[in-house]
Short mmCIF file of C-alpha atoms in Angstrom, two decimals:
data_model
loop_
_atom_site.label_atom_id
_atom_site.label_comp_id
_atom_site.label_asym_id
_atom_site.label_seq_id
_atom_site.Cartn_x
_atom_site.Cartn_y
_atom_site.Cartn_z
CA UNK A 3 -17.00 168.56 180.70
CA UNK A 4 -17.08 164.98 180.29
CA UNK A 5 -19.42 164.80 177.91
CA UNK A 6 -17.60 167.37 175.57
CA UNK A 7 -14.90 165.26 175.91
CA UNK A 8 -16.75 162.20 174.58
CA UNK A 9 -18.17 164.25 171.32
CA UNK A 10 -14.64 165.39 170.77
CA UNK A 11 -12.88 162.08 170.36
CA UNK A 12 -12.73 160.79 166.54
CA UNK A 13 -13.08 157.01 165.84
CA UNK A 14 -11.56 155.86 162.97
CA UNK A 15 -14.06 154.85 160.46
CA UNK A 16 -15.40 151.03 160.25
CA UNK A 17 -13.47 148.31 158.19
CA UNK A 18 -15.87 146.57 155.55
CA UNK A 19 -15.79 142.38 156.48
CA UNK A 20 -15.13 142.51 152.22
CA UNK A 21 -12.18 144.12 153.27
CA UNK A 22 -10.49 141.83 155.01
CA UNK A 23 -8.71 139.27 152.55
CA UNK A 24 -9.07 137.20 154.25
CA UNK A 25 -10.52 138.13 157.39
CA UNK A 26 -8.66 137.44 160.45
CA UNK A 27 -11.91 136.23 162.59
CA UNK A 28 -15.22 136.05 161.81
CA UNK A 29 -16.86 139.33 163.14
CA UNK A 30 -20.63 138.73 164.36
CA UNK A 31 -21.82 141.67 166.54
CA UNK A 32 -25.14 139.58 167.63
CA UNK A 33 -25.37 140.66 170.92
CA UNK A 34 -28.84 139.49 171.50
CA UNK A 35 -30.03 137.48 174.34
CA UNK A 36 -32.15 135.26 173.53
CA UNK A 37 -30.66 132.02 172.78
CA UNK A 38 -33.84 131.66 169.95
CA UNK A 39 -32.88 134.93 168.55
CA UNK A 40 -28.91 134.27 168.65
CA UNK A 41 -29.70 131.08 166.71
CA UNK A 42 -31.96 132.01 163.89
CA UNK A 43 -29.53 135.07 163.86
CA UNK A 44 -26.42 132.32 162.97
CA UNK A 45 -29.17 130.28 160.58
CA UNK A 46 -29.50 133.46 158.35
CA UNK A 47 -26.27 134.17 157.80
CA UNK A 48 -25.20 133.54 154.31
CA UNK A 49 -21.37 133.65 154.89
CA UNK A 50 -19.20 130.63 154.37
CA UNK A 51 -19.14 128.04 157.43
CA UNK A 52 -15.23 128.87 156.87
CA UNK A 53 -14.11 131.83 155.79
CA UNK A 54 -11.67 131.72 153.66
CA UNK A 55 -12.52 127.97 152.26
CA UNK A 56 -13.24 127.04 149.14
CA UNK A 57 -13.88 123.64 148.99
CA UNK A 58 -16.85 122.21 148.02
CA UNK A 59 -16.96 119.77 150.47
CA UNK A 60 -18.54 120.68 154.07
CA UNK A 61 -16.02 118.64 156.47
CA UNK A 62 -13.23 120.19 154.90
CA UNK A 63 -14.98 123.97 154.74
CA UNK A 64 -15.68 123.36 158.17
CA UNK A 65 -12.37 122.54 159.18
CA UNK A 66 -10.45 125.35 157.58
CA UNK A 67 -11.55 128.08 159.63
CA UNK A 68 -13.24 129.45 162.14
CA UNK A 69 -17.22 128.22 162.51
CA UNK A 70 -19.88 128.80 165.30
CA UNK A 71 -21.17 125.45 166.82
CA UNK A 72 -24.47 126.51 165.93
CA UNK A 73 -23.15 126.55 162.12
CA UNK A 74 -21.91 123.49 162.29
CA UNK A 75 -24.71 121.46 163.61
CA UNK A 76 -26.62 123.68 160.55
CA UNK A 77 -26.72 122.35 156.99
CA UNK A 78 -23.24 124.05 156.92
CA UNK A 79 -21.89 120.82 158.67
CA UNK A 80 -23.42 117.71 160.18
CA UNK A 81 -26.98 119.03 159.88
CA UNK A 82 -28.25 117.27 162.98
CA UNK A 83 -31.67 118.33 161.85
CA UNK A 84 -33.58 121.86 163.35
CA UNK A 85 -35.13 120.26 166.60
CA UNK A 86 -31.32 119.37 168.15
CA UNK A 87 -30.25 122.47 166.87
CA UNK A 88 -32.48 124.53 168.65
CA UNK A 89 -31.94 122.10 171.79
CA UNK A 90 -28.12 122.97 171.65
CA UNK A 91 -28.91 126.46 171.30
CA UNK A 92 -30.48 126.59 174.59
CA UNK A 93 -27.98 124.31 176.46
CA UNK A 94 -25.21 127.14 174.69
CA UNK A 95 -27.16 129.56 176.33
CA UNK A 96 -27.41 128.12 179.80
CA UNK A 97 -23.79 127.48 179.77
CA UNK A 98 -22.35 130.78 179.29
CA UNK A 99 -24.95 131.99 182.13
CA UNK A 100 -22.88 129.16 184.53
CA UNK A 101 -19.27 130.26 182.69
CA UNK A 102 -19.95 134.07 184.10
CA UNK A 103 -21.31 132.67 187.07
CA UNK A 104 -18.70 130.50 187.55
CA UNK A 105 -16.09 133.37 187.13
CA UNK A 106 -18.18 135.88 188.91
CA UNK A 107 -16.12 137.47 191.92
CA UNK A 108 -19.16 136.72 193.96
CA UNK A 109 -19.28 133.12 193.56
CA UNK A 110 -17.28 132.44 196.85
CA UNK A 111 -20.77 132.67 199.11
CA UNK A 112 -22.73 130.51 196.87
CA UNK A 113 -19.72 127.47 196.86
CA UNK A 114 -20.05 126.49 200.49
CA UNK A 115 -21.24 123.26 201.64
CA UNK A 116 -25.18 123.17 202.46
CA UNK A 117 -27.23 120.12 204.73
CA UNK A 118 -29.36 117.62 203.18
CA UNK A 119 -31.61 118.43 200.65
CA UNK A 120 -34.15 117.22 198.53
CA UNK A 121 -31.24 115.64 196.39
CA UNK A 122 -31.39 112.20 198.39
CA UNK A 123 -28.30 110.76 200.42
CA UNK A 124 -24.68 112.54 200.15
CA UNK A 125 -21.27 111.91 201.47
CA UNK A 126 -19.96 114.97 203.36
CA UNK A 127 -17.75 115.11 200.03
CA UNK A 128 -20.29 114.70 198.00
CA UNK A 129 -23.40 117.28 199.54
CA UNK A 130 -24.79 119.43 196.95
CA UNK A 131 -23.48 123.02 196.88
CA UNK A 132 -25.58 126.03 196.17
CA UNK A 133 -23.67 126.38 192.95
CA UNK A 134 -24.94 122.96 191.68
CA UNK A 135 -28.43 123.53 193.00
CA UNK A 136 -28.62 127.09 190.69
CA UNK A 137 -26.48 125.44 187.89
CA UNK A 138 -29.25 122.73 187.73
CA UNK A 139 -32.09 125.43 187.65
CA UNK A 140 -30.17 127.44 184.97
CA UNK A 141 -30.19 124.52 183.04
CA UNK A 142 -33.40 122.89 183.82
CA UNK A 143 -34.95 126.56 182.83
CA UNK A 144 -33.22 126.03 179.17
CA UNK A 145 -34.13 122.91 178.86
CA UNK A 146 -38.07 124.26 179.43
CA UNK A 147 -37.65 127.58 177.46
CA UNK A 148 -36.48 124.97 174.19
CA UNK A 149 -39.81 122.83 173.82
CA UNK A 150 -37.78 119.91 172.72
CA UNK A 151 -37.41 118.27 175.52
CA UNK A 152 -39.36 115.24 177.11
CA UNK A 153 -37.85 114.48 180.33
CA UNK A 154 -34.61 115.62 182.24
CA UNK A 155 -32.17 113.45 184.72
CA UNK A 156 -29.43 115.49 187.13
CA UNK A 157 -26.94 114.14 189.41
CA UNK A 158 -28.56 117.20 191.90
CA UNK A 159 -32.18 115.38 191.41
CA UNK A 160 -33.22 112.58 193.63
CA UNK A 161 -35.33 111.57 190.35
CA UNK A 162 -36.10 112.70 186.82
CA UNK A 163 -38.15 115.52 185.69
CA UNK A 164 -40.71 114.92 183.45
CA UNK A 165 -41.26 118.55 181.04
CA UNK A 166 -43.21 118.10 177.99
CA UNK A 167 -44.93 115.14 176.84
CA UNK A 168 -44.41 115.69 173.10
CA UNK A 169 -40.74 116.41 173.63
CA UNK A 170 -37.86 114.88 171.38
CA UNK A 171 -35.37 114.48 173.88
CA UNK A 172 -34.23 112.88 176.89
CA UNK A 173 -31.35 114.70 178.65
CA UNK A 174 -29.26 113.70 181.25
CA UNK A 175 -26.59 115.79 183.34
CA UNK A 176 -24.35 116.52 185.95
CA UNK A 177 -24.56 120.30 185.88
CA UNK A 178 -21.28 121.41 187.71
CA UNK A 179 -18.77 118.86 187.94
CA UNK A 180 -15.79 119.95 190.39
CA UNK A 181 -17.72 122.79 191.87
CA UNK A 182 -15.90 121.62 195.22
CA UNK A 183 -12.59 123.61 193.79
CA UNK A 184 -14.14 126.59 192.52
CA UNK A 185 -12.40 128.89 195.49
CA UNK A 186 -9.73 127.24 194.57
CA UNK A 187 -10.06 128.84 190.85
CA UNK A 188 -9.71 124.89 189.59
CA UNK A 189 -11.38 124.33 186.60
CA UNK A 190 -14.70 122.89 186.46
CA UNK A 191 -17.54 121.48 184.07
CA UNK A 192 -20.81 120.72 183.09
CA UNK A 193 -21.77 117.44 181.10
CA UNK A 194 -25.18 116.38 179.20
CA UNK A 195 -25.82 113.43 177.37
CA UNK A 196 -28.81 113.33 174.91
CA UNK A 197 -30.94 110.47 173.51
CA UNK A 198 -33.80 110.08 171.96
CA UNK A 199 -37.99 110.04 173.66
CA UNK A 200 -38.90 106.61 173.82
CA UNK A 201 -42.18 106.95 171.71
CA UNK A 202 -43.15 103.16 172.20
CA UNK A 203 -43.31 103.64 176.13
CA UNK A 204 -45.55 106.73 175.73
CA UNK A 205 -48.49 104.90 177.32
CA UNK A 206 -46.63 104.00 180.56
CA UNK A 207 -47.51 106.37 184.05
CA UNK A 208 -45.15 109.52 184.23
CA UNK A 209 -43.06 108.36 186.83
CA UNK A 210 -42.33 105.06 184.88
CA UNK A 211 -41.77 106.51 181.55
CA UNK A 212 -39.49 109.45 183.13
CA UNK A 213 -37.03 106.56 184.82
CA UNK A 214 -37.11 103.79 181.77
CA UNK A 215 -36.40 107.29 179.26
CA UNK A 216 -33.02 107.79 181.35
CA UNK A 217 -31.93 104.62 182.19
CA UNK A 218 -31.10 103.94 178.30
CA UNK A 219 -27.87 102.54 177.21
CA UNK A 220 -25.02 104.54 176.54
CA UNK A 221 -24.79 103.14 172.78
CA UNK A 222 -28.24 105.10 172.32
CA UNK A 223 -27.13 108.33 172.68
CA UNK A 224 -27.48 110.75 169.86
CA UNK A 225 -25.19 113.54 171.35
CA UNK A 226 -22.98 114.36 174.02
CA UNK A 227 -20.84 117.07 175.19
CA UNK A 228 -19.13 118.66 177.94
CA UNK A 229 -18.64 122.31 178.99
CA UNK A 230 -15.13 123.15 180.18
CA UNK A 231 -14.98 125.94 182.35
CA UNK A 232 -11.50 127.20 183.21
CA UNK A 233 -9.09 130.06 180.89
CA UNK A 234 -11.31 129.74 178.42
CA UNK A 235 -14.79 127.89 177.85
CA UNK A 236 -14.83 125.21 175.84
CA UNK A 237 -17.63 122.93 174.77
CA UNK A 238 -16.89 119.62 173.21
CA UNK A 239 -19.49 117.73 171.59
CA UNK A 240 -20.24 114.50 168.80
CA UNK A 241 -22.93 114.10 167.16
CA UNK A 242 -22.48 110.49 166.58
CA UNK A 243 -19.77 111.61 163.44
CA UNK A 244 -16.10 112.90 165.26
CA UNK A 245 -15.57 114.53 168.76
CA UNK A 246 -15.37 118.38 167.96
CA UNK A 247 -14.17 121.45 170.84
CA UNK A 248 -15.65 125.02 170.27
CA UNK A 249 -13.99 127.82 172.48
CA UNK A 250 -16.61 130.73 173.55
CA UNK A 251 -15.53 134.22 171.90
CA UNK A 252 -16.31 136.90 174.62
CA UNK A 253 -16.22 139.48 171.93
CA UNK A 254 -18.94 137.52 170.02
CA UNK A 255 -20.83 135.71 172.46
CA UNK A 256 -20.36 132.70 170.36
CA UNK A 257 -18.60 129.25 170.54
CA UNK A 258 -16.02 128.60 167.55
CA UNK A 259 -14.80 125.76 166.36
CA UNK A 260 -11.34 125.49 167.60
CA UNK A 261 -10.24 121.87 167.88
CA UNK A 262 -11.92 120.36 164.58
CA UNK A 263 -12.11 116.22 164.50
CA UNK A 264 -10.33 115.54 167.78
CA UNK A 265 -8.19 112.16 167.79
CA UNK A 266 -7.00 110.54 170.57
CA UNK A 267 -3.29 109.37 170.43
CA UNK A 268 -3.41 105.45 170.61
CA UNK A 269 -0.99 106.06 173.35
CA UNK A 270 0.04 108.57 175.46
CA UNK A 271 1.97 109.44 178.33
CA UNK A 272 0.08 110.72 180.91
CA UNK A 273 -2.19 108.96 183.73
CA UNK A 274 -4.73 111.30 185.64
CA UNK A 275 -5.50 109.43 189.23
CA UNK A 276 -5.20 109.80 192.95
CA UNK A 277 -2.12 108.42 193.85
CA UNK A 278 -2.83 109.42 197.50
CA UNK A 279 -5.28 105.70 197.47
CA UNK A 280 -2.05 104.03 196.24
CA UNK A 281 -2.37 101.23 198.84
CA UNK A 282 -5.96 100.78 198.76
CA UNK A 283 -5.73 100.12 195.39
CA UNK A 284 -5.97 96.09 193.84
CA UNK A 285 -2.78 94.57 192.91
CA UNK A 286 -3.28 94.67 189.34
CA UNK A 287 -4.02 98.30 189.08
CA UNK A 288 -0.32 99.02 191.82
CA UNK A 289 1.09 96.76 189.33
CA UNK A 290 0.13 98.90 186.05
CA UNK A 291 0.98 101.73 187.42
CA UNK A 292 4.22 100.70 188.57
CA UNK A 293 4.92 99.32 185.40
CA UNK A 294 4.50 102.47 183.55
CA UNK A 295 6.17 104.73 186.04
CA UNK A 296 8.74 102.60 185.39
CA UNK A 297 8.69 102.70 181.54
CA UNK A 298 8.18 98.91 181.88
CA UNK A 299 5.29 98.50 180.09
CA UNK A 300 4.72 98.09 176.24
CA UNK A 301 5.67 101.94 176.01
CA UNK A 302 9.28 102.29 176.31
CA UNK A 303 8.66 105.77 177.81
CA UNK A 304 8.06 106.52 181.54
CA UNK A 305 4.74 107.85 182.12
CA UNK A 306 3.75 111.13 184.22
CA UNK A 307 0.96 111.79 186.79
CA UNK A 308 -1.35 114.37 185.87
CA UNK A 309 -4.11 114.86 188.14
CA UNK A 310 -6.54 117.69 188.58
CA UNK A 311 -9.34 115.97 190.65
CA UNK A 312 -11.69 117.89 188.00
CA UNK A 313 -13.14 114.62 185.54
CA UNK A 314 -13.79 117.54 183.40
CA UNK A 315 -10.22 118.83 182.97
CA UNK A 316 -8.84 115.94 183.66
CA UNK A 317 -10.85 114.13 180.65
CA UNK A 318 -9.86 116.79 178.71
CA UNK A 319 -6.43 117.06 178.65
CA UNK A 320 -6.81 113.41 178.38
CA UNK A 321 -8.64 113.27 174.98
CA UNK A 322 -5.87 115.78 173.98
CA UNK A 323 -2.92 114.30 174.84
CA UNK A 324 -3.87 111.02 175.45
CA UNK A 325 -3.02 108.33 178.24
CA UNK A 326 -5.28 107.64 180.64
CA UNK A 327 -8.09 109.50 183.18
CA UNK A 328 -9.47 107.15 185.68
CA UNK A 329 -10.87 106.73 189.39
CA UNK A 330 -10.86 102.85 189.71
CA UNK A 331 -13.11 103.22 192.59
CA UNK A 332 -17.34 102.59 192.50
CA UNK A 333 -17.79 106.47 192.79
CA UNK A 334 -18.46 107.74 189.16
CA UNK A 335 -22.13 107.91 187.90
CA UNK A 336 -22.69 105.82 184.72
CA UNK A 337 -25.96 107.93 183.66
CA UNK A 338 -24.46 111.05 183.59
CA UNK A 339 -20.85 111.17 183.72
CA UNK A 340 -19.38 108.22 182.13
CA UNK A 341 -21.63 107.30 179.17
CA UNK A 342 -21.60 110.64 177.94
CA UNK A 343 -17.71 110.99 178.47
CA UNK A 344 -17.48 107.67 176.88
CA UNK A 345 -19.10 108.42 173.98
CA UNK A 346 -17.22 111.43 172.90
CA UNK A 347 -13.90 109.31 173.33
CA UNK A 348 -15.09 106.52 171.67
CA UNK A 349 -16.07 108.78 168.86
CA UNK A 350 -12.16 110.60 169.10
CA UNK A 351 -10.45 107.03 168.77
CA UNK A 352 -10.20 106.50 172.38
CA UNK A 353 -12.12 103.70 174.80
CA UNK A 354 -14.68 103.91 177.93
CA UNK A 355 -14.37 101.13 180.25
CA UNK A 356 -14.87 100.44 184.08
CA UNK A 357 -11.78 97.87 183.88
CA UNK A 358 -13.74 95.07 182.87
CA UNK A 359 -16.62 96.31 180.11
CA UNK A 360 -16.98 98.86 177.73
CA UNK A 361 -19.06 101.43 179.48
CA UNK A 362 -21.45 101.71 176.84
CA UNK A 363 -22.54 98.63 176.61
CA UNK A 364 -23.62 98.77 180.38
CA UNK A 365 -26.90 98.37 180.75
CA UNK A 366 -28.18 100.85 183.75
CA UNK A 367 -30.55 99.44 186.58
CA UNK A 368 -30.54 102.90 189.08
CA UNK A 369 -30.80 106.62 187.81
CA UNK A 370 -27.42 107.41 190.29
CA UNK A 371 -25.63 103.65 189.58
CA UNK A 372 -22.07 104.41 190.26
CA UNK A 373 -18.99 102.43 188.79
CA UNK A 374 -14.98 102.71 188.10
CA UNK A 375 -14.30 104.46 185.54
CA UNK A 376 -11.00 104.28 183.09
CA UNK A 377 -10.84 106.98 179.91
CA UNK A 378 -8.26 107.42 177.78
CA UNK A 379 -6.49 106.29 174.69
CA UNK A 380 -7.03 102.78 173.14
CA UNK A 381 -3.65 100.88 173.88
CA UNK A 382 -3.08 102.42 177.26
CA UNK A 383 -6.80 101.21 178.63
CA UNK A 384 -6.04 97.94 176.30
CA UNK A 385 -2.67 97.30 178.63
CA UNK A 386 -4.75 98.32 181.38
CA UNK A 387 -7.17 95.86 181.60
CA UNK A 388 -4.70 92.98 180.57
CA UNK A 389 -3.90 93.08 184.20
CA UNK A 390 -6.90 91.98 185.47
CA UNK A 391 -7.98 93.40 188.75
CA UNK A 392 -8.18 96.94 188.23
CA UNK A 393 -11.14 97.76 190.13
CA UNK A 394 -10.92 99.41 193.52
CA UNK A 395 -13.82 97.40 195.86
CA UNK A 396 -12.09 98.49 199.16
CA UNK A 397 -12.80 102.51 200.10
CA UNK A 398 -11.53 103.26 203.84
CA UNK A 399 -11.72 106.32 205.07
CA UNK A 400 -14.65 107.71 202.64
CA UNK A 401 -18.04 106.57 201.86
CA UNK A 402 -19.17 105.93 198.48
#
């Protein structure tokens, strides 16, 4: 009976794309699986980065309408070259697996706290969770399946992983960021960072070359992003030319450029910190944010606390809105959370700085260096620092 039922009902009979004038999305059925295929699917696609443009020029035929990241790296838009491209596509890949993992109903089992592992020395806060330790192998398997990569850093490794000695790439990566608040349904993220092989050091033992790959400067990076999982799925990424957000289209399976050429306010305000370490904090940093809270400061406006306890989310809304995201304290890692979260806001407008220095001029010594971190837009982290004494070297209570 049920089948009969099926063969009787009458669909209504497909709309042409040509159809469309213009066409209110941009409708790709390429429901393969394959991050290789999905890609080379997008690559042979002779439709306009933007549909609907007509301008000649490719920033501004990006920026009209709806693109797929993998479009815009393409010759459609920054044309980062094919090697990166494919490397993106596989990183795309693994994030969506996290996203549905992430959201998965099942999730709750695999977000509890676990002993020590192979991951080194953790604060109770701080122990790798189940969810990071697959997150890291969903990515780490990516990174493999590409071919383009050389060597791969983790905040869940005690060291790096070498992969292929031809490789292009060096990535680096804290694979679930806020994974702590998942039960919690608090949003959550994954961030890379991406530079270059060091071809000159090829000659050096494996263990060697693996460290002095990742412990480049954050002013070598070639890309960066961050994967924003929470009501939607964003990934936001520069390639060395703007900060640019792509939302993932569940219908599609891919990400779309939805917040083209992001720029930080100069000022915002909005500060994103844990008031709760109020009195632990230095003098000048109770005295900014005092100041501020007060509307005392050099904008006439009284600022707001906004704090997630996600650097993902919190960043985020951040680089939107502007104002500033910080945790003045020696707990953030430079390798793989603030250069690469430096570098897209530098590239939005916006500043990196642990209080003193501009983070990416920081040259790293340790794979897991920690430091303070303060994001945000330029005049706020400008006024910031004028007070001197901004970083938190006290920590009762919690290890670091």
């Amino acid at each position: 009976m049920l089948s009969s039922a099926i063969s009787s009902l009458k669909f209504p009979p497909r709309t042409k794309l040509s159809s469309l004038n213009p066409p209110i999305f941009p409708l790709k059925y390429n429901l393969v699986t394959s991050p290789t295929e999905n890609m080379a699917f997008n690559l042979r696609v002779n439709s306009p980065i933007a549909i609907g443009s007509k301008s000649s020029d490719t920033v501004d035929s990006v920026n009209s309408g709806f693109c797929t990241l993998m479009e815009y790296m393409g010759k459609g838009g920054v044309d980062v070259g094919d090697d990166l491209v494919l490397l993106f596509g596989h990183l795309e890949y693994a994030s969506k697996k996290i996203a549905a993992l992430v959201a998965s109903p099942f999730n709750s089992s695999l977000s509890k706290n676990v002993g020590m592992t192979n991951t080194g020395s953790y604060s109770d806060r701080d122990k790798p969770k189940p969810l990071d330790i697959v997150s890291n192998e969903i990515i780490l398997s990516s990174l493999r399946n590409s071919g383009k990569v050389a060597v791969m850093a983790s905040e869940e490794d005690e060291g790096p992983v070498w992969i292929k000695d031809d490789g292009l790439f060096v990535v680096v990566m804290d694979p679930l960021d806020g994974s702590r608040n998942i039960d919690a349904s608090i949003p959550t993220g994954t961030i890379f960072g991406i530079y270059r092989r060091l071809v000159e050091i090829d000659h050096l033992p494996v263990e060697e070359k693996s460290l002095i790959n990742c412990l480049q400067s954050g002013a070598k990076l070639v890309a960066a992003a961050y994967v924003l999982y929470s009501s939607a799925t964003i990934l936001c990424a520069s390639f060395g030319s703007g900060t640019h957000a792509f939302t993932l289209d569940h219908t599609t399976g891919d990400f779309l450029m939805t917040h083209p050429n992001i720029w930080i306010p100069p000022r915002g305000q909005i500060y994103s910190v844990n008031d709760a370490r109020y009195f632990d904090w230095p003098e000048g940093l109770r005295k900014y944010i005092d100041t501020i809270r007060q509307g005392k400061g050099k904008h006439p406006k009284k600022y707001s606390a906004r704090y997630i306890c996600s650097l993902v989310a919190d960043f985020h809304r951040t680089l939107l809105y502007g104002g500033v995201a910080m945790n003045p304290r020696d707990h953030l890692r430079l390798v793989y959370e603030a250069n690469p979260l430096s570098f897209l806001v530098e590239k939005a407008g916006g500043t990196g700085s642990d209080g003193n220095n501009r983070i990416l001029s920081i040259q790293p010594v340790k794979l897991h260096q920690r430091l303070p971190l303060f994001l945000g837009s330029p005049e706020d982290i400008e006024e910031l620092e004028s007070y001197g004494d901004v970083q938190q070297k006290v920590n009762p209570g919690y290890d670091v």
